[in-house]
Coordinates of C-alpha atoms and ligand atoms in Angstrom, one line a residue:
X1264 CA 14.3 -20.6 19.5
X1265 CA 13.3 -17.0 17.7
X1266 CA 10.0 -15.9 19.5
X1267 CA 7.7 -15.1 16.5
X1268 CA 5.1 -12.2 16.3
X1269 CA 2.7 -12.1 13.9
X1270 CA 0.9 -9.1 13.0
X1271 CA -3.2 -9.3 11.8
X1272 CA -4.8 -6.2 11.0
X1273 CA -8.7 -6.7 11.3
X1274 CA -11.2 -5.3 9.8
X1275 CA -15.1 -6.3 10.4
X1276 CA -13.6 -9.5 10.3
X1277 CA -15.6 -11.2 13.3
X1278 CA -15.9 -14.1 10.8
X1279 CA -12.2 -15.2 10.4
X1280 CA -10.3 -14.2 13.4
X1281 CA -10.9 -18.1 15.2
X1282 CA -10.6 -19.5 12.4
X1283 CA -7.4 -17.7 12.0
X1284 CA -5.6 -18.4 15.3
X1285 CA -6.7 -22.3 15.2
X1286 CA -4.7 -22.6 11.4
X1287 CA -1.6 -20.6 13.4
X1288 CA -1.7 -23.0 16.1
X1289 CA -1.5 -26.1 13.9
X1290 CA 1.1 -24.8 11.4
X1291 CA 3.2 -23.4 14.6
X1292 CA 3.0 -26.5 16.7
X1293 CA 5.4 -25.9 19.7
X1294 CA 7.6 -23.0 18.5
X1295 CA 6.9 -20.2 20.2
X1296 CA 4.9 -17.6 18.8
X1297 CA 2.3 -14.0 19.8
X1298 CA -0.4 -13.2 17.8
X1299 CA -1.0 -9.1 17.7
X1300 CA -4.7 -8.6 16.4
X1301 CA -5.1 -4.7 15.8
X1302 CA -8.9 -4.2 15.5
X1303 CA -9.4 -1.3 13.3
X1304 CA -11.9 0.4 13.8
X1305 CA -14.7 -2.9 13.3
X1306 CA -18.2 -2.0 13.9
X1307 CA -19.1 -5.6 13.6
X1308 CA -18.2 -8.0 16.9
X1309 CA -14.6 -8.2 15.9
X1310 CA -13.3 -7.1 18.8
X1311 CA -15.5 -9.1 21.6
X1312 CA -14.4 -12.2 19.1
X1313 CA -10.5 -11.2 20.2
X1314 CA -11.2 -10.3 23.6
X1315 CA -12.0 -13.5 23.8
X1316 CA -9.1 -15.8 21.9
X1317 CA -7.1 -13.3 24.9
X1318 CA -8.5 -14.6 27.7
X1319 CA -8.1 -18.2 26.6
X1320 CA -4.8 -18.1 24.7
X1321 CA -2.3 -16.3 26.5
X1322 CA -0.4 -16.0 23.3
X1323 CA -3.1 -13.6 21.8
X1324 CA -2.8 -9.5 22.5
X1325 CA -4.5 -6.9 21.0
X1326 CA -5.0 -3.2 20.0
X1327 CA -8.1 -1.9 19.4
X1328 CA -8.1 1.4 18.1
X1329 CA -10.6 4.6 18.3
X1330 CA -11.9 4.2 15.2
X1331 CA -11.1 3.2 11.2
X1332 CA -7.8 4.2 10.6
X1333 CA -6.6 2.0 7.8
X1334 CA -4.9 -1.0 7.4
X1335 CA -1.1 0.4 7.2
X1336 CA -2.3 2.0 10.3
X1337 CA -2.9 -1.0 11.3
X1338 CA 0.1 -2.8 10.6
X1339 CA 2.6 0.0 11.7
X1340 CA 0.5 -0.1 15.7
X1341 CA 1.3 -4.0 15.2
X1342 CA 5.3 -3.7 14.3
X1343 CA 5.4 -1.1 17.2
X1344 CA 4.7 -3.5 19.8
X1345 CA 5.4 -6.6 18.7
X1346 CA 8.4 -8.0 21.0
X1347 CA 9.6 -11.1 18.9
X1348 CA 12.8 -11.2 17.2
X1349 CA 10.6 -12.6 13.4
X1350 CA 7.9 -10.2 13.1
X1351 CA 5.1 -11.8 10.6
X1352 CA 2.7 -9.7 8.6
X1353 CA -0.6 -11.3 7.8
X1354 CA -4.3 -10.8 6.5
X1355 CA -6.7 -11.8 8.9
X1356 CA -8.8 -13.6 6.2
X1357 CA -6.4 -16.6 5.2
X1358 CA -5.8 -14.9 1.6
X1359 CA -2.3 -15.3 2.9
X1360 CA -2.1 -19.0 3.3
X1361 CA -0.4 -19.8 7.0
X1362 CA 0.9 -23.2 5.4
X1363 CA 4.0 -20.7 3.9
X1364 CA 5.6 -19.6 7.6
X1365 CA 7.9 -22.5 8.0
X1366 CA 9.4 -21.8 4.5
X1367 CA 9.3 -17.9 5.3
X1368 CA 11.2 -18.5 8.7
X1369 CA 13.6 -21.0 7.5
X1370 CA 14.9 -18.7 5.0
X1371 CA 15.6 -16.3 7.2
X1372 CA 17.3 -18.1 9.9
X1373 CA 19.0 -21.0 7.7
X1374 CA 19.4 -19.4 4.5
X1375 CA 20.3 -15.8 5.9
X1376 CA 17.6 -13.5 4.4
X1377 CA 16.2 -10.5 5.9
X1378 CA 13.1 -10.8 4.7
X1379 CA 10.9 -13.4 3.2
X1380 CA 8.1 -12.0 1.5
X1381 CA 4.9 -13.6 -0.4
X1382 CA 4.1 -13.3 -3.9
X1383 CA 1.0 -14.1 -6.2
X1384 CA 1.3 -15.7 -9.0
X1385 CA -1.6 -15.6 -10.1
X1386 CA -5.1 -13.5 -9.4
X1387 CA -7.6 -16.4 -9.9
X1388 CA -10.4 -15.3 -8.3
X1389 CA -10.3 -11.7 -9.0
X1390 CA -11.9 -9.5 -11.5
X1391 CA -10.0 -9.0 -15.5
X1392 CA -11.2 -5.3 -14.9
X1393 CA -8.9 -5.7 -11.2
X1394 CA -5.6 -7.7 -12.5
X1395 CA -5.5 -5.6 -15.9
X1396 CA -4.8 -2.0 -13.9
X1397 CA -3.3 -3.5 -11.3
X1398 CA -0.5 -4.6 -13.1
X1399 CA -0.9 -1.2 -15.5
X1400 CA 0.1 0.4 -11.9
X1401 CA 3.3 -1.9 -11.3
X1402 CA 4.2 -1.1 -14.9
X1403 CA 3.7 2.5 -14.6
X1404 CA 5.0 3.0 -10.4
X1405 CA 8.3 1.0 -11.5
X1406 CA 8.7 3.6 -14.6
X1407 CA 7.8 7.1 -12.7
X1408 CA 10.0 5.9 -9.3
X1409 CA 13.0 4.5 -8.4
X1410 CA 12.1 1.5 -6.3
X1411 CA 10.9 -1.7 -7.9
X1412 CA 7.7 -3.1 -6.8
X1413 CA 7.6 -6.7 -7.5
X1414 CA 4.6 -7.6 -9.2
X1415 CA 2.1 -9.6 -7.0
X1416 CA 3.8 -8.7 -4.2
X1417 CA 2.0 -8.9 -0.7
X1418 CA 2.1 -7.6 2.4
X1419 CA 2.4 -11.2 3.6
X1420 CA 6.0 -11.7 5.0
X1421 CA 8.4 -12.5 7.5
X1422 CA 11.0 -9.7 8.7
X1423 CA 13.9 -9.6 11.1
X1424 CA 14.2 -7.2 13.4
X1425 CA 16.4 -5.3 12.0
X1426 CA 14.2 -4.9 9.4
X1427 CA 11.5 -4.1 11.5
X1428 CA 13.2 -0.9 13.4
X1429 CA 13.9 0.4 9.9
X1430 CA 10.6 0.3 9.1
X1431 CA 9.6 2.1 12.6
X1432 CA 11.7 5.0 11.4
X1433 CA 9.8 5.8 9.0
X1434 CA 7.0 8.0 11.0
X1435 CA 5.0 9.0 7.7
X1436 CA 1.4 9.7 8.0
X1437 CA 1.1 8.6 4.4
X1438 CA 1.9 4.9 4.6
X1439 CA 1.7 3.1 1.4
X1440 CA 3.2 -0.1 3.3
X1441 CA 4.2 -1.9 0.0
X1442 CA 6.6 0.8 -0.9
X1443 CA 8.3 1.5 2.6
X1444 CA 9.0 -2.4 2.7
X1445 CA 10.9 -2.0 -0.7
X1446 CA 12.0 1.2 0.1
X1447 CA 14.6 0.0 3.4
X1448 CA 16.1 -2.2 1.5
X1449 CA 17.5 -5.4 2.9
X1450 CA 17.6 -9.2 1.4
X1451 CA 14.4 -10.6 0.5
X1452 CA 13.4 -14.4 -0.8
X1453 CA 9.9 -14.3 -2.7
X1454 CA 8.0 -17.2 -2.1
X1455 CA 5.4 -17.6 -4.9
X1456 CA 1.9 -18.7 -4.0
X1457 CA -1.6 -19.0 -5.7
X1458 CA -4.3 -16.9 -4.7
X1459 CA -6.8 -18.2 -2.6
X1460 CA -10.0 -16.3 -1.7
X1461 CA -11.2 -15.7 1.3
X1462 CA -12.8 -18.1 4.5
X1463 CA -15.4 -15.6 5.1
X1464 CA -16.9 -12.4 5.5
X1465 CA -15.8 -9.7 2.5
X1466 CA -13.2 -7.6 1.0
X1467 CA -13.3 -4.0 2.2
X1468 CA -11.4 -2.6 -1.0
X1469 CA -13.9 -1.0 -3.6
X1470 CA -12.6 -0.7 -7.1
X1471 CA -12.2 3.1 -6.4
X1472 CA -10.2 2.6 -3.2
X1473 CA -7.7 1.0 -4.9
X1474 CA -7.3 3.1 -7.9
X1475 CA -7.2 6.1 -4.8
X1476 CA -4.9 4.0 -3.0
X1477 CA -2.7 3.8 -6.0
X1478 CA -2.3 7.6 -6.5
X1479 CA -1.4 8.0 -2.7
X1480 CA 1.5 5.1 -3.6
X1481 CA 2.7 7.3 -6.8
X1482 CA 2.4 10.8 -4.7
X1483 CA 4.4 9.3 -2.2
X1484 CA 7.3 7.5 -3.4
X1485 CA 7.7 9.9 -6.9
X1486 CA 7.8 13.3 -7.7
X1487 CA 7.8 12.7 -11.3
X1488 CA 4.4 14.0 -11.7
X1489 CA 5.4 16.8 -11.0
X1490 CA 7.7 17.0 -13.9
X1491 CA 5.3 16.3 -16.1
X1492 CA 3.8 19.9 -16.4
X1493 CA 7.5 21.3 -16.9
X1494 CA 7.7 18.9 -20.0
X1495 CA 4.2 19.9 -21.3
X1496 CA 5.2 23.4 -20.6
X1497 CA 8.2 23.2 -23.0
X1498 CA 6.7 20.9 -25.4
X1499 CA 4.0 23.3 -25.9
X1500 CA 6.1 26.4 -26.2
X1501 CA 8.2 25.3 -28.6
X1502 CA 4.9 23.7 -30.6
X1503 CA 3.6 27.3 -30.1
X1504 CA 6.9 29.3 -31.2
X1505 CA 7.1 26.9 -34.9
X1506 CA 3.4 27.8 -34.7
X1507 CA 4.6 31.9 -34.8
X1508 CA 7.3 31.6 -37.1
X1509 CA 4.9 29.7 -40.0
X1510 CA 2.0 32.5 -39.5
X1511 CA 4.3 35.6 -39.5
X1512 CA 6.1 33.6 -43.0
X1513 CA 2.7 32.9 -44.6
X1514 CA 1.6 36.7 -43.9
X1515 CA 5.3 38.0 -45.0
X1516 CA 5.7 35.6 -47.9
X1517 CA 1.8 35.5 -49.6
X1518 CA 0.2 38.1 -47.7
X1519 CA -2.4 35.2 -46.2
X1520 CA -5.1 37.1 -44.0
X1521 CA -4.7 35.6 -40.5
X1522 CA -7.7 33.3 -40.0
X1523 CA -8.7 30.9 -37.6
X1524 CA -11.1 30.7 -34.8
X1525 CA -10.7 26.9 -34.3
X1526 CA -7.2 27.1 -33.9
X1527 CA -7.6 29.9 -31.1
X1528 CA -10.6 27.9 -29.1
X1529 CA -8.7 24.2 -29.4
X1530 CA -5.4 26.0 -28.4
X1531 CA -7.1 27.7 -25.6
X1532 CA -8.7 24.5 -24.1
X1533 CA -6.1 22.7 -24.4
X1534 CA -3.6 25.1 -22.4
X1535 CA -6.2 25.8 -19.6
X1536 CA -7.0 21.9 -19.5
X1537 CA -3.3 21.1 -19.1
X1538 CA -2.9 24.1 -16.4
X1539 CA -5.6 22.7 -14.2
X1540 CA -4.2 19.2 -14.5
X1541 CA -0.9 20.5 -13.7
X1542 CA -2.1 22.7 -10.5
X1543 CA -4.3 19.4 -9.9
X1544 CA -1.4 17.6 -9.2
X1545 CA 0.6 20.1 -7.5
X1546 CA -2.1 20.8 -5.1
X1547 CA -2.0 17.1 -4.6
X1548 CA 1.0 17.3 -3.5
X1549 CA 0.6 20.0 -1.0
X1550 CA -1.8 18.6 0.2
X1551 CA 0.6 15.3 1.3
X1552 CA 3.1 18.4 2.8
X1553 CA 0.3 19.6 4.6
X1554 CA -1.1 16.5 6.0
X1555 CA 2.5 15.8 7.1
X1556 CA 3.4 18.6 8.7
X1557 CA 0.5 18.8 11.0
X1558 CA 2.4 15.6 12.3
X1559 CA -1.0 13.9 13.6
X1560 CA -0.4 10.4 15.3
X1561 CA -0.8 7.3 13.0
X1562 CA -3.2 5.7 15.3
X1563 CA -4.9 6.1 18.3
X1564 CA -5.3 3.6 20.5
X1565 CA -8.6 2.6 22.7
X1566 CA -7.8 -0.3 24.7
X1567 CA -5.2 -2.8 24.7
X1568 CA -3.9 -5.8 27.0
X1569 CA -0.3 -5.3 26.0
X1570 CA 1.8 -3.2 28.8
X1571 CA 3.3 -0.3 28.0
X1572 CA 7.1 -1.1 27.1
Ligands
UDP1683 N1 -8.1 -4.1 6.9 C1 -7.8 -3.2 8.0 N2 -8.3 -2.0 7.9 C2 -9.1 -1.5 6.8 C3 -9.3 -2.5 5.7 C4 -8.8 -3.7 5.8 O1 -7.2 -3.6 9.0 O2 -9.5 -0.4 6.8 C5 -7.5 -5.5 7.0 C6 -8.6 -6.6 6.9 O3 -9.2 -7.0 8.1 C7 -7.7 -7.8 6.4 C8 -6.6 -7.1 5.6 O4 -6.6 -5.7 6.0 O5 -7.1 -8.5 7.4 C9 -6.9 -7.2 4.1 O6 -8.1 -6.7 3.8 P1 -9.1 -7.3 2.7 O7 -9.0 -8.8 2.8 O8 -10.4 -6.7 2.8 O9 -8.3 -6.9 1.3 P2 -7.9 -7.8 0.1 O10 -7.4 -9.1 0.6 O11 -9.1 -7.9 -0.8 O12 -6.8 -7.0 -0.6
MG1684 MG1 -8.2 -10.3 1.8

C-alpha cells in the first residue's frame, strides 16, 4: 500500500491543527499515512500545539521555520521532505475538505492520473468584491501567458512522485505555486468541491495581498508586460507621425497659424505617464532578476523532528 504524505502549511493556526489531524485520521482509517506540519513563522502557540500531536502520534513530523516565509515557502520545505510515494497538499484550516482524499488517491492509482487536483465551484462565503477580480485575474493570466490556470483551482491535491521531483526542480525564489503545478505538466483529474469556510481562527490574505500576490503570478510566468510598452511605443508614433503630416498640410495648404497649448500639455502627460508605467514595469521585472540571482534559500529552517535524508 502507497505510504501517503500530506503536506499542511500553518500559519497562526493554533486553532485548527487538532482538529485537523483527528478528521485525517478518520478519513485515512488504516492506510498508512505522515502528516508534515511546516509552522511558518506562527507567533501564536502553533507550534507547541504540533510539538505536541509529535509526541503522541508518531505519524506527525514537523518543520518549524525561522520566521514568516510564506506559504509556497511553506509547501516547497513540505514536498522536500516528504518520503511517501502520494504526496498531498492541504490547508491547515479544513477549507480543503479531507472527505475528497480517497477520491483524489484512487484516481491516481486506479484510474492512472498523475495528479488529482481540487477545484471550487463556487465562492460562497467570500466577498463579490473577492470572486469578481479573482476571476478578472484567471481571465486576464490565461490571455497574457501560456499556461492555463483552471479557474477555482486549489492548491489542494494529490501528486505522484514523479510529479513531485519535477516540482523540486524548480528552485525559484518567486514561487507562485499555482502556476509551477500547471506549469510541469502531467495528467490531472479535477475534482469539483463547494467552498466551505473555515473551522476557526482567520484568513491571513488581505485584499491587497492578493491583488500583490497576483502581480508576482503575472511577473513570473509572462513577459508580456513587457511588450506592452513596445506596442504603446509604436502606437503612439505612428498617432504622432499622422499627427505631423495633418499640421505641416493645414500650414502648407491654408496657411493655419500653429496653435495649441492643450494639445502640447495632454500629449506631454500622456507620454511621460506611459514612460513611467513602462519603466514601472520593467523595474519590476529586475527586480524578480535581482531577487533571483542573489540565490537566497527558500526557507530556513529552526527545528525539526525529521532526520536529515
Ligand atoms: N499560510 C502559511 N503562511 C502564510 C499564510 C498562510 O503557511 O504566510 C497557510 C495557512 O496556515 C493555511 C493556508 O496557508 O493553512 C491557507 O491560508 P488561509 O486559510 O489564510 O488562506 P485562504 O484559505 O483564505 O486562501
Ligand atoms: Mg483558508
Amino acid at each position: 500500500m502507497n505510504l501517503l504524505s500530506i503536506v499542511v502549511p500553518c500559519f497562526n493556526e493554533e486553532e485548527t491543527v487538532e482538529i485537523f489531524l483527528k478528521e485525517i485520521q478518520k478519513v485515512m482509517g488504516d492506510s498508512p499515512f505522515e502528516i508534515i506540519f511546516i509552522n511558518d513563522g506562527s507567533s501564536d502557540d502553533t507550534l507547541r500545539k504540533i510539538k505536541n500531536l509529535a509526541n503522541t502520534t508518531s505519524s506527525v513530523k514537523y518543520i518549524s521555520f525561522s520566521r514568516n516565509f510564506g506559504k509556497e515557502s511553506a509547501i516547497y520545505a513540505g514536498l522536500k521532505n516528504a518520503t511517501g510515494d502520494l504526496i498531498c497538499v492541504m490547508d491547515a484550516d479544513l477549507q480543503h475538505p479531507p472527505s475528497l482524499l480517497p477520491e483524489m488517491i484512487e484516481a491516481i492509482t486506479d484510474e492512472g492520473y498523475d495528479v488529482a487536483a481540487a477545484r471550487r465551484t463556487t465562492r460562497k462565503g467570500e466577498s463579490k468584491i473577492k470572486s469578481f477580480f479573482s476571476r478578472l485575474f484567471y481571465k486576464l493570466f490565461n490571455r497574457i501567458s501560456e499556461m492555463n490556470l483552471v479557474e477555482g483551482a486549489t492548491d489542494y491535491r494529490v501528486m505522484t512522485r514523479q510529479v513531485v521531483d519535477s516540482i523540486l526542480e524548480l528552485t525559484e525564489f518567486n514561487r507562485f505555486s499555482k502556476g509551477l503545478f500547471q506549469w510541469v505538466g502531467f495528467n490531472t483529474k479535477w475534482i469539483p468541491y463547494e467552498n466551505i469556510e473555515r473551522v476557526a481562527g482567520k484568513t491571513t490574505w488581505s485584499f491587497w495581498g492578493l491583488v500583490k500576490y497576483s502581480i508576482e503570478g503575472i511577473v513570473a510566468f509572462t513577459t508580456a508586460p513587457l511588450s506592452v510598452s513596445t506596442l504603446l511605443g509604436t502606437i503612439i508614433s505612428v498617432i504622432a507621425f499622422i499627427y505631423m503630416i495633418i499640421i505641416i498640410a493645414r500650414y502648407l495648404l491654408y496657411s493655419d497659424p500653429v496653435q495649441g497649448f492643450a494639445t502640447i500639455m495632454c500629449t506631454i502627460l500622456l507620454l511621460g505617464g506611459i514612460q513611467l508605467l513602462s519603466i514601472g514595469v520593467l523595474g519590476k521585472y529586475l527586480e524578480k532578476t535581482y531577487v533571483e540571482t542573489k540565490n537566497r534559500p527558500i526557507f530556513i529552517v529552526k527545528e525539526t523532528n525529521i532526520d536529515d535524508k
